[in-house]
Short mmCIF file of C-alpha atoms and ligand atoms in Angstrom, two decimals:
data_model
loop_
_atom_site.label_atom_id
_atom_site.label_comp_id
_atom_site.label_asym_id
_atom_site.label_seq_id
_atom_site.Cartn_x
_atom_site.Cartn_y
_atom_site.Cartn_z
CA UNK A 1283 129.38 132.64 -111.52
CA UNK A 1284 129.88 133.36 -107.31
CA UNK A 1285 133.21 134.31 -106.92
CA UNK A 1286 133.97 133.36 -103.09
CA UNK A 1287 136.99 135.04 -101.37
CA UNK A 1288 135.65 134.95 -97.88
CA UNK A 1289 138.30 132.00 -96.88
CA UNK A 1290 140.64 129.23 -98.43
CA UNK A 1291 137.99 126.67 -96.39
CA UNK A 1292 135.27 127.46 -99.15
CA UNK A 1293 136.85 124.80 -101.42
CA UNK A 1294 134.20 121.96 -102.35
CA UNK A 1295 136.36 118.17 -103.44
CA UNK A 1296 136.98 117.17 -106.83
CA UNK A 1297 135.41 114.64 -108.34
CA UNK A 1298 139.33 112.70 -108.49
CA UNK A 1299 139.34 113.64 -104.46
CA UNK A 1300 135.53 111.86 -103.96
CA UNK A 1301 137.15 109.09 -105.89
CA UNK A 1302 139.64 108.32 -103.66
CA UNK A 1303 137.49 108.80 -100.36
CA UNK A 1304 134.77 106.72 -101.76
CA UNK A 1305 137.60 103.86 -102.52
CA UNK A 1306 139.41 104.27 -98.90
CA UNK A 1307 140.08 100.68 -96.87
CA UNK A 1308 137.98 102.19 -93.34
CA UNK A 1309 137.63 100.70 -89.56
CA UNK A 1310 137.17 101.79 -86.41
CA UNK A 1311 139.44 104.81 -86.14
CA UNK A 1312 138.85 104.68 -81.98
CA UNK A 1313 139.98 100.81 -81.86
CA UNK A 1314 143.18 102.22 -83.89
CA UNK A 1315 141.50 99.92 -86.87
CA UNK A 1316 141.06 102.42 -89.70
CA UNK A 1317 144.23 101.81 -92.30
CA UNK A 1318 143.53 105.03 -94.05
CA UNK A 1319 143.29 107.16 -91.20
CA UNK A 1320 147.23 105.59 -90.04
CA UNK A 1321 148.40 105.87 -93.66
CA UNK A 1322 147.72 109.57 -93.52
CA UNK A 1323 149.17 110.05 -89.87
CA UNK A 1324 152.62 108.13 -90.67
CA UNK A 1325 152.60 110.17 -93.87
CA UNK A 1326 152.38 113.62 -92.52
CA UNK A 1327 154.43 112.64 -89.61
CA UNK A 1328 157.15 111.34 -91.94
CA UNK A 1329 156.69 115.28 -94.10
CA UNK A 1330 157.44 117.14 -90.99
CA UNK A 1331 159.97 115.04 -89.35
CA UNK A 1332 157.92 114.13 -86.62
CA UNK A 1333 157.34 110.55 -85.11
CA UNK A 1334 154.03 110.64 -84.92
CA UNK A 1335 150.42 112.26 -85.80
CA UNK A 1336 146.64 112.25 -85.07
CA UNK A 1337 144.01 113.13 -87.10
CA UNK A 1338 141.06 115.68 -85.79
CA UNK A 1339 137.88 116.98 -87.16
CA UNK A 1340 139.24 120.70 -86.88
CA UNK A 1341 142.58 122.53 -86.79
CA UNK A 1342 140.83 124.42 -83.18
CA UNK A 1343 140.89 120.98 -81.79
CA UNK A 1344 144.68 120.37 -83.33
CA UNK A 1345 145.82 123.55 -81.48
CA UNK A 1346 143.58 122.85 -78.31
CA UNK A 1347 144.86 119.44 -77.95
CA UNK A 1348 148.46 120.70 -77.89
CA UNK A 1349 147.60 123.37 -75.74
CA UNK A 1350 146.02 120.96 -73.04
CA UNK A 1351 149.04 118.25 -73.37
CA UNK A 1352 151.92 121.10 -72.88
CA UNK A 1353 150.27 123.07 -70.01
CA UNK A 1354 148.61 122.94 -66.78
CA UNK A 1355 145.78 125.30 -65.09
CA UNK A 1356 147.09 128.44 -64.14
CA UNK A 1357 149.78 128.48 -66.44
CA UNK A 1358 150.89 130.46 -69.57
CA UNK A 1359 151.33 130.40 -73.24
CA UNK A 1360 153.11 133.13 -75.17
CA UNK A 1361 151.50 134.27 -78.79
CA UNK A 1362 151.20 136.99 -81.14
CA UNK A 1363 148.25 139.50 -80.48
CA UNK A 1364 147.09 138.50 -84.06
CA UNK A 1365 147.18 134.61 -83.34
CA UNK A 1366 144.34 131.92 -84.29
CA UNK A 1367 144.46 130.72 -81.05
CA UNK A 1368 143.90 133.65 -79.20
CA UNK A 1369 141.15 135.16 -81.03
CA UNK A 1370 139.31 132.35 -83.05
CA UNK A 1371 139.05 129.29 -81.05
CA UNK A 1372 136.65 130.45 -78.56
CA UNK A 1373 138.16 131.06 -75.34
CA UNK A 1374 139.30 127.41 -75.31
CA UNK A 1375 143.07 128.46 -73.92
CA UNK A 1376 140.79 129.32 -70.98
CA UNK A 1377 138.24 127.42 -71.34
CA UNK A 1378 140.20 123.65 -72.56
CA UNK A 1379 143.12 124.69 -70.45
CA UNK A 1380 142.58 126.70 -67.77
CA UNK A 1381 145.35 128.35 -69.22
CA UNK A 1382 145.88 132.31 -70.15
CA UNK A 1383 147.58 133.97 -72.84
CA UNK A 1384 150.45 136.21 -72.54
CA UNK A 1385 149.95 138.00 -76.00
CA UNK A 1386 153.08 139.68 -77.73
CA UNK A 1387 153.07 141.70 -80.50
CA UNK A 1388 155.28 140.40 -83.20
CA UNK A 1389 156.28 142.39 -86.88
CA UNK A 1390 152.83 141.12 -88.46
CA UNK A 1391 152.17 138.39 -86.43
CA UNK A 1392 155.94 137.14 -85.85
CA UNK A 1393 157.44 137.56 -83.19
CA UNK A 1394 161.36 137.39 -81.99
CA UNK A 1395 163.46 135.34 -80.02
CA UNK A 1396 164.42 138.67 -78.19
CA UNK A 1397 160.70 139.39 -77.44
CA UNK A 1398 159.74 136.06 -76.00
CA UNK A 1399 162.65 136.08 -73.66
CA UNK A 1400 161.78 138.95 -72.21
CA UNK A 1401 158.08 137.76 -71.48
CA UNK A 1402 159.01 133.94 -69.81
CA UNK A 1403 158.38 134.72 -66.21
CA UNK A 1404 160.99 133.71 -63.31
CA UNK A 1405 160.57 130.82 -60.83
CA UNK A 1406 158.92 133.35 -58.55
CA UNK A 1407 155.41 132.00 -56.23
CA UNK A 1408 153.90 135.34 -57.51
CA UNK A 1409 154.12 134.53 -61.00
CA UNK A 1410 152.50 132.90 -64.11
CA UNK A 1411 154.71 129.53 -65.06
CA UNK A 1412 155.29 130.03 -68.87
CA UNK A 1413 155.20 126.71 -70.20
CA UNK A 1414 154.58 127.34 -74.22
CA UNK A 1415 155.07 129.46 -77.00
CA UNK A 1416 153.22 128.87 -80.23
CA UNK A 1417 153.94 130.57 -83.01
CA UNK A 1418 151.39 130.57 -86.71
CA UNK A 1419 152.52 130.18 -89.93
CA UNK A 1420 151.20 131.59 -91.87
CA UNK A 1421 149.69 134.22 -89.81
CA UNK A 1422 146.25 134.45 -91.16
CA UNK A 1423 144.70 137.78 -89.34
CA UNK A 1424 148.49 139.56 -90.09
CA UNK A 1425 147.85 139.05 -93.85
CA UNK A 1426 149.45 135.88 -94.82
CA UNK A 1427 153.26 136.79 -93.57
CA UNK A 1428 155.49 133.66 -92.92
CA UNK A 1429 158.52 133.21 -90.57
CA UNK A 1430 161.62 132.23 -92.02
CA UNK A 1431 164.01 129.36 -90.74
CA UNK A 1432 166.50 131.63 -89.69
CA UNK A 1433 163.12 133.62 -87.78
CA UNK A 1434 162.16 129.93 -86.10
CA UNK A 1435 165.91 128.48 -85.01
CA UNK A 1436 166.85 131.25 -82.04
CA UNK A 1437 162.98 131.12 -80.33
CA UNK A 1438 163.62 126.96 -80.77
CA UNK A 1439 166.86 126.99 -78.91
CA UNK A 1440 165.50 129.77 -76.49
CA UNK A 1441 162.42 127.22 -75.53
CA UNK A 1442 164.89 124.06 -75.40
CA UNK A 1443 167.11 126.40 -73.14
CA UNK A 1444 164.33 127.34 -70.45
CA UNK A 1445 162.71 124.32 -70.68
CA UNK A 1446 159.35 125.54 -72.35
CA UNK A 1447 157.66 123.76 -74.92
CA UNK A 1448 157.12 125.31 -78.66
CA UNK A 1449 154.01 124.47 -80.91
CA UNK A 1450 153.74 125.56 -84.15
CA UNK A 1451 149.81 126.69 -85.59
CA UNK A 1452 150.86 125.36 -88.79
CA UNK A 1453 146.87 125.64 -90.23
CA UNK A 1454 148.99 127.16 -93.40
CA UNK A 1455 152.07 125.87 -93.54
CA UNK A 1456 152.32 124.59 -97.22
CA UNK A 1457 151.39 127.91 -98.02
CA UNK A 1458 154.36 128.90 -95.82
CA UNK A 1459 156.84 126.23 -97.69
CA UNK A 1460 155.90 127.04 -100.53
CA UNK A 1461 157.99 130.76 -100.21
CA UNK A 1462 160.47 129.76 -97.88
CA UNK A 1463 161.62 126.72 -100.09
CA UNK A 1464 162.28 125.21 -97.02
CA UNK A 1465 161.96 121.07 -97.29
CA UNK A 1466 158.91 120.18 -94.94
CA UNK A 1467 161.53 117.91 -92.71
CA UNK A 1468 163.31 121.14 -91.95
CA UNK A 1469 160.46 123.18 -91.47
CA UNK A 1470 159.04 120.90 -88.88
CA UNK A 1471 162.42 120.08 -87.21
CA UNK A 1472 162.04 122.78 -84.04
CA UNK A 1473 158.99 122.08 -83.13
CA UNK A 1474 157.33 119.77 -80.26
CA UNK A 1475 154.20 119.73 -82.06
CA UNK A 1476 152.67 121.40 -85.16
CA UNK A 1477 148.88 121.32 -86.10
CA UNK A 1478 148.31 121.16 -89.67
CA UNK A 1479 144.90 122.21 -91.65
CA UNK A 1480 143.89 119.58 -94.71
CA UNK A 1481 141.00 121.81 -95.43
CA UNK A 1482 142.69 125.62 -96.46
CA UNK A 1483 144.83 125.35 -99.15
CA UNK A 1484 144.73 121.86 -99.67
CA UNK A 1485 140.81 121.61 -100.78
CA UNK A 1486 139.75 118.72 -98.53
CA UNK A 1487 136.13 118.62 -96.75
CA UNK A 1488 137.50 118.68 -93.37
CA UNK A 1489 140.68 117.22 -90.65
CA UNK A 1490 143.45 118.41 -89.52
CA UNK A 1491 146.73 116.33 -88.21
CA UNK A 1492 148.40 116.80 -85.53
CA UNK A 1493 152.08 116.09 -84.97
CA UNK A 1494 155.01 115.04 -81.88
CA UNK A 1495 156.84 112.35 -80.17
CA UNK A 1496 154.92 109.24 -79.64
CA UNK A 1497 154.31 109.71 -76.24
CA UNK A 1498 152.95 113.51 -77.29
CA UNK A 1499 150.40 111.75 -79.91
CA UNK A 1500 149.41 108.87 -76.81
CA UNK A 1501 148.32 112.14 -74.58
CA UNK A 1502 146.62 114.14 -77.19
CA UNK A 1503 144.91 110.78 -78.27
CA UNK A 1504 143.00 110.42 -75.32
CA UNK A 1505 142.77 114.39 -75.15
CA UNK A 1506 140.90 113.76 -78.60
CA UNK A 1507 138.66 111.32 -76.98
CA UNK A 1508 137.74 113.61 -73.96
CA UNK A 1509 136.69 116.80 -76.29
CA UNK A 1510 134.67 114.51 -78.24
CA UNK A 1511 136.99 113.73 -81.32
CA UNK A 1512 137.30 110.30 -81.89
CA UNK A 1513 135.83 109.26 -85.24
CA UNK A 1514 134.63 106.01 -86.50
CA UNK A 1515 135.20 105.09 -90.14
CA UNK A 1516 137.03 107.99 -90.52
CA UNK A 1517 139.89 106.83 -93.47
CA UNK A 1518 136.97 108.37 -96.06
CA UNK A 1519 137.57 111.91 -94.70
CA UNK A 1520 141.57 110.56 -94.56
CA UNK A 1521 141.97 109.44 -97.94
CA UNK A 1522 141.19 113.25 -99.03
CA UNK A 1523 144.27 114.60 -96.68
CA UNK A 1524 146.23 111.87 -98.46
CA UNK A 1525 145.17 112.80 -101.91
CA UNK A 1526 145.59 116.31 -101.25
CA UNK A 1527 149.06 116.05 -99.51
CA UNK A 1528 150.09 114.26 -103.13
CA UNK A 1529 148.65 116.23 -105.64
CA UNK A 1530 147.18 120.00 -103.98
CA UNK A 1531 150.91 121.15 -102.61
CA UNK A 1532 152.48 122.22 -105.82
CA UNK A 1533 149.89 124.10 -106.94
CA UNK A 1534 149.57 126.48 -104.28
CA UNK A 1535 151.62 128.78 -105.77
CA UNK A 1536 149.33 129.51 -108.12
CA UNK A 1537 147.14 130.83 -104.94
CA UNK A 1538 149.77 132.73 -104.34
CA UNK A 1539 150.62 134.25 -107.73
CA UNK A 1540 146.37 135.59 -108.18
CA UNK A 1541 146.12 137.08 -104.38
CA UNK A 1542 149.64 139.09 -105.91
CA UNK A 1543 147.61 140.05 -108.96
CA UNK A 1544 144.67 141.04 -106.54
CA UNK A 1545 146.80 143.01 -104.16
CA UNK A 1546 147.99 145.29 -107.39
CA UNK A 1547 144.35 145.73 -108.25
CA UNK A 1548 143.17 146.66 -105.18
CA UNK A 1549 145.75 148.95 -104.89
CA UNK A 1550 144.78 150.80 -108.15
CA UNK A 1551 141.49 151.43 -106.77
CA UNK A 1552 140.57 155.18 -105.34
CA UNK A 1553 138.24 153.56 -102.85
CA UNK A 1554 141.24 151.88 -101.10
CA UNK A 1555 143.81 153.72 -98.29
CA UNK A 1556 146.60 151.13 -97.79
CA UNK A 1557 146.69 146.78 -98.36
CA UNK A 1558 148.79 144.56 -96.11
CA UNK A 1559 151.66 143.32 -97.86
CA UNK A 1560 150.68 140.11 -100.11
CA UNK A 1561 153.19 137.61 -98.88
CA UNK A 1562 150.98 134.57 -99.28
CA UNK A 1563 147.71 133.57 -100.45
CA UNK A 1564 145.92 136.42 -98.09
CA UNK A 1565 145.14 140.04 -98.90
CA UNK A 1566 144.24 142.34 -96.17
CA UNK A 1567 143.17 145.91 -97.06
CA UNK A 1568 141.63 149.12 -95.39
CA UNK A 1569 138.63 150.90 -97.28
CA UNK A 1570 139.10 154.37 -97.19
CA UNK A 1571 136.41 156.35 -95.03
CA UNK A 1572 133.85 156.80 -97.88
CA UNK A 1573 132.77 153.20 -97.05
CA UNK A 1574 133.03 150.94 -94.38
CA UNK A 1575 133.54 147.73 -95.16
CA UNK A 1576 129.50 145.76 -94.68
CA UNK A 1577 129.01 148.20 -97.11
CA UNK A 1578 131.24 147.06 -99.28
CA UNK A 1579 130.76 143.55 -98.46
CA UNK A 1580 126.53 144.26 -99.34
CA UNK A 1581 128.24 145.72 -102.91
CA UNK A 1582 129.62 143.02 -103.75
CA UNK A 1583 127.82 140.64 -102.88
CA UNK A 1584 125.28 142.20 -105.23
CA UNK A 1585 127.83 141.07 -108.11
CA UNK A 1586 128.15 138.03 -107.00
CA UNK A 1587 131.58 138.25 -104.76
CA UNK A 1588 131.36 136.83 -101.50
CA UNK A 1589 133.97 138.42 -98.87
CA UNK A 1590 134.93 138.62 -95.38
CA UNK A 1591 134.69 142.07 -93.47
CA UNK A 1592 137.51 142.02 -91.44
CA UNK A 1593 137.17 145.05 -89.66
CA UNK A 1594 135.52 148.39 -89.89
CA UNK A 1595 137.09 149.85 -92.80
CA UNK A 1596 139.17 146.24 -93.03
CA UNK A 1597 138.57 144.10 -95.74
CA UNK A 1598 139.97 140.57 -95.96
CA UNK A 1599 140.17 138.22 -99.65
CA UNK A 1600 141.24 135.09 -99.76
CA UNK A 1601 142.57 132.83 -102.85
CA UNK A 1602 142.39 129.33 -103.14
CA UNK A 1603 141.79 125.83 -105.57
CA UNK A 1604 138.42 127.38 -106.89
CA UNK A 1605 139.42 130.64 -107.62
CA UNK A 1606 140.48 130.23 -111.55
CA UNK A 1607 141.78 133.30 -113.22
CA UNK A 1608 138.78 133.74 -115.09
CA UNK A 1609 137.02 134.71 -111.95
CA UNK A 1610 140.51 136.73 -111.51
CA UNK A 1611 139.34 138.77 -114.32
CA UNK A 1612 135.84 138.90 -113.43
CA UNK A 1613 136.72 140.49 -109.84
CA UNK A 1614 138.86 143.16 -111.38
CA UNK A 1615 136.18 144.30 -113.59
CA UNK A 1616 134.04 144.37 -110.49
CA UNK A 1617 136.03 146.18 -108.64
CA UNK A 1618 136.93 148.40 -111.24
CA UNK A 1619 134.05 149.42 -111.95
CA UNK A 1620 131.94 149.05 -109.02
CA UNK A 1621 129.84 152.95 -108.22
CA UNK A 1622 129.94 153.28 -104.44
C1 PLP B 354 141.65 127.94 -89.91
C2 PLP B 354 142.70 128.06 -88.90
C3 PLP B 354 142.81 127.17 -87.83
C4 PLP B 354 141.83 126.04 -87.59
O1 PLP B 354 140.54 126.33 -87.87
P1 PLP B 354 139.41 125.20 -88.02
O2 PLP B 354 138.36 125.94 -88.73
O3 PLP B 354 139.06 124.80 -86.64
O4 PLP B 354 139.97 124.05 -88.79
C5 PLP B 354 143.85 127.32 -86.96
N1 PLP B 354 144.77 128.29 -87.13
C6 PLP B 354 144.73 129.15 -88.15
C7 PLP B 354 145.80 130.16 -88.30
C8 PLP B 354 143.70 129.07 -89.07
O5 PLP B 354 143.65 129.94 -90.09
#
C-alpha cells in the first residue's frame, strides 16, 4: 500500500466517475458545441452566484485568465506573500500580464481590508495603477486557513469603492465552505471572478472553471483561446466536474476530519518543533533540526509514504478522496515508529 500525501491532485477517478465521462453527450467545445462542457459551466456559475463560467485545462490558466482580463501592462495586483499566484504559476503575472505583484502579508495568507487600503496607490504619473486584489481560499502554502464572510465583505466594498477589481483563487473553495457553512451563492457573491479547481478535493482528472459577468467569460474566452486552451470534445473531462460537484462536496469533511487526526500525531512526535494550525484539509509542519526535511521525505518514502518537502526543515501532507483511514493508521505507525 503507497500512502500519497504529497497533494489533494494525486486522486485517480472512480470507476462511477469514468462512467459518467465515458457516457458524456461531446462537440466541439471551441464552436461552443459541446453540451457537457455548458452543462457544467451554467452549473457552477449557478453554485457561486455568478452569470457565467468557462472551463480550462488548469486552475494557473483560471487565475491567469482573470489576471489578463482585469489588468493592463504596467499595472498592479495586490496578494498575500503566500499566494498561488505569486509563487506557483510561473512568473505568468509578469509574464501573461505584464503585470507585477504588490505582495502583502496577511495573518496566514489573509489579508485585511485595512491592509489593502493602505497599499492601492494614488492617481499619481509616478505610480503603479492598482487595478486587482485577489485573495485564495483556502490558502494552500499558509496551511489550509480560510477567510470568513465577515473577513471577505469590507475588502469587497473597499474594491467596489476605489474602483478595483477583486478575484478570488478559489482552487479550494469547497474545502473552504465546507467550515464556514457559508451557502456557495454567498460565498461567491463579492467577487468579479473566482477560479475554481475540479481536480483537489473533488477527485477529477483535470479542469478548472472559471467564473463572472457574461461579458467577463466573452474576454477570458478568447483569452483561453490565445494561451492555447480551447479544447475539442472536451464534455468527457466535463462530465467528471459535474459528477464530482454532485457527489465529492459532502464528503470533504472527512478530508478534513483525518488531516485533524494527522496534525495531533504529528504533534506527538519528538522529531517535530511546531505544525501550522490544521484548519482544512492541509498540514504544514517544521522538522526539528535533527533532520531536514529530503531526509525525511527519503524516510518515508522508504515505507511507502510519498510527501512534499516544503521547505528546509518544512514538511507539507496533504489529505484527500484516496486517503482511507486505514492508511490513517498505517501513517501513524510509520511515523511513530520511524528511527531517524
Ligand atoms: C492547485 C492550485 C491552483 C491551480 O493549480 P493547477 O495545478 O494549475 O490546476 C491555483 N491556486 C491554488 C491555491 C492551488 O492550490
Amino acid at each position: 500500500m503507497v500512502i500519497d500525501l504529497r497533494s489533494d491532485t494525486v486522486t485517480k477517478p472512480t470507476k462511477a466517475m469514468l462512467e459518467a465521462m465515458m457516457n458524456a453527450k461531446v462537440g466541439d467545445d471551441v464552436f461552443g458545441e459541446d453540451e457537457t462542457v455548458i452543462a457544467l459551466e451554467q452549473k457552477t456559475a449557478k453554485l457561486f452566484a455568478k452569470e457565467a463560467g468557462l472551463f480550462c485545462p488548469s486552475g494557473t490558466m483560471t487565475n491567469q485568465i482573470a489576471i489578463k482580463v482585469h489588468t493592463n501592462p504596467g499595472e498592479e495586483v495586490i496578494c498575500d506573500v503566500n499566494s498561488h499566484i505569486y509563487n506557483y504559476e510561473g512568473g505568468g503575472i509578469a509574464f501573461n500580464s505584464g503585470v507585477q505583484a504588490k505582495l502583502l502579508t496577511g495573518d496566514r495568507g489573509r489579508m485585511t481590508a485595512e491592509q489593502i487600503e493602505q497599499n492601492i496607490n494614488g492617481d499619481f504619473d509616478w505610480l503603479t495603477k492598482t487595478s486587482l486584489v485577489s485573495l485564495e481560499n483556502t490558502v494552500n502554502r499558509a496551511g489550509g486557513s480560510y477567510y470568513k464572510q465577515e473577513q471577505v465583505l469590507p475588502i469587497a466594498k473597499l474594491c467596489k469603492e476605489k474602483k478595483i477589481f477583486l478575484h478570488l483563487d478559489g482552487a479550494r473553495i469547497f474545502n473552504a465552505v465546507t467550515e464556514t457553512k457559508e451557502s456557495t451563492e454567498s460565498t461567491g457573491e463579492p467577487f468579479d471572478s473566482i477560479s475554481i479547481c475540479l481536480s483537489k478535493g473533488l477527485g477529477t482528472p483535470a479542469g478548472s472553471v472559471l467564473l463572472g459577468t457574461k461579458e467577463f467569460i466573452k474576454k477570458a474566452r478568447k483569452i483561453r483561446k490565445v494561451f492555447g486552451g480551447g479544447m475539442r470534445q472536451a464534455g468527457f473531462i466535463a462530465a467528471a466536474g459535474i459528477y464530482a460537484l454532485d457527489n465529492n462536496v459532502v464528503r470533504i469533511k472527512e478530508d478534513h476530519k483525518r488531516a485533524k487526526e494527522i496534525e495531533k500525531i504529528v504533534k506527538s512526535l519528538s522529531y517535530v518543533d511546531s505544525v501550522l494550525p490544521v484548519d482544512t484539509n492541509i498540514v504544514i509542519f517544521d522538522l526539528s533540526k535533527k533532520i531536514n526535511s529530503a531526509a525525511f521525505e527519503k524516510k518515508l518514502f522508504e515505507n511507502n509514504i510519498k510527501m512534499a518537502a516544503f521547505g528546509k526543515q518544512t514538511v507539507r501532507f496533504v489529505t484527500h478522496l484516496d486517503f482511507t483511514d486505514e492508511m490513517l493508521w498505517q501513517l501513524e505507525k510509520i511515523l511513530k515508529s520511524i528511527q531517524l
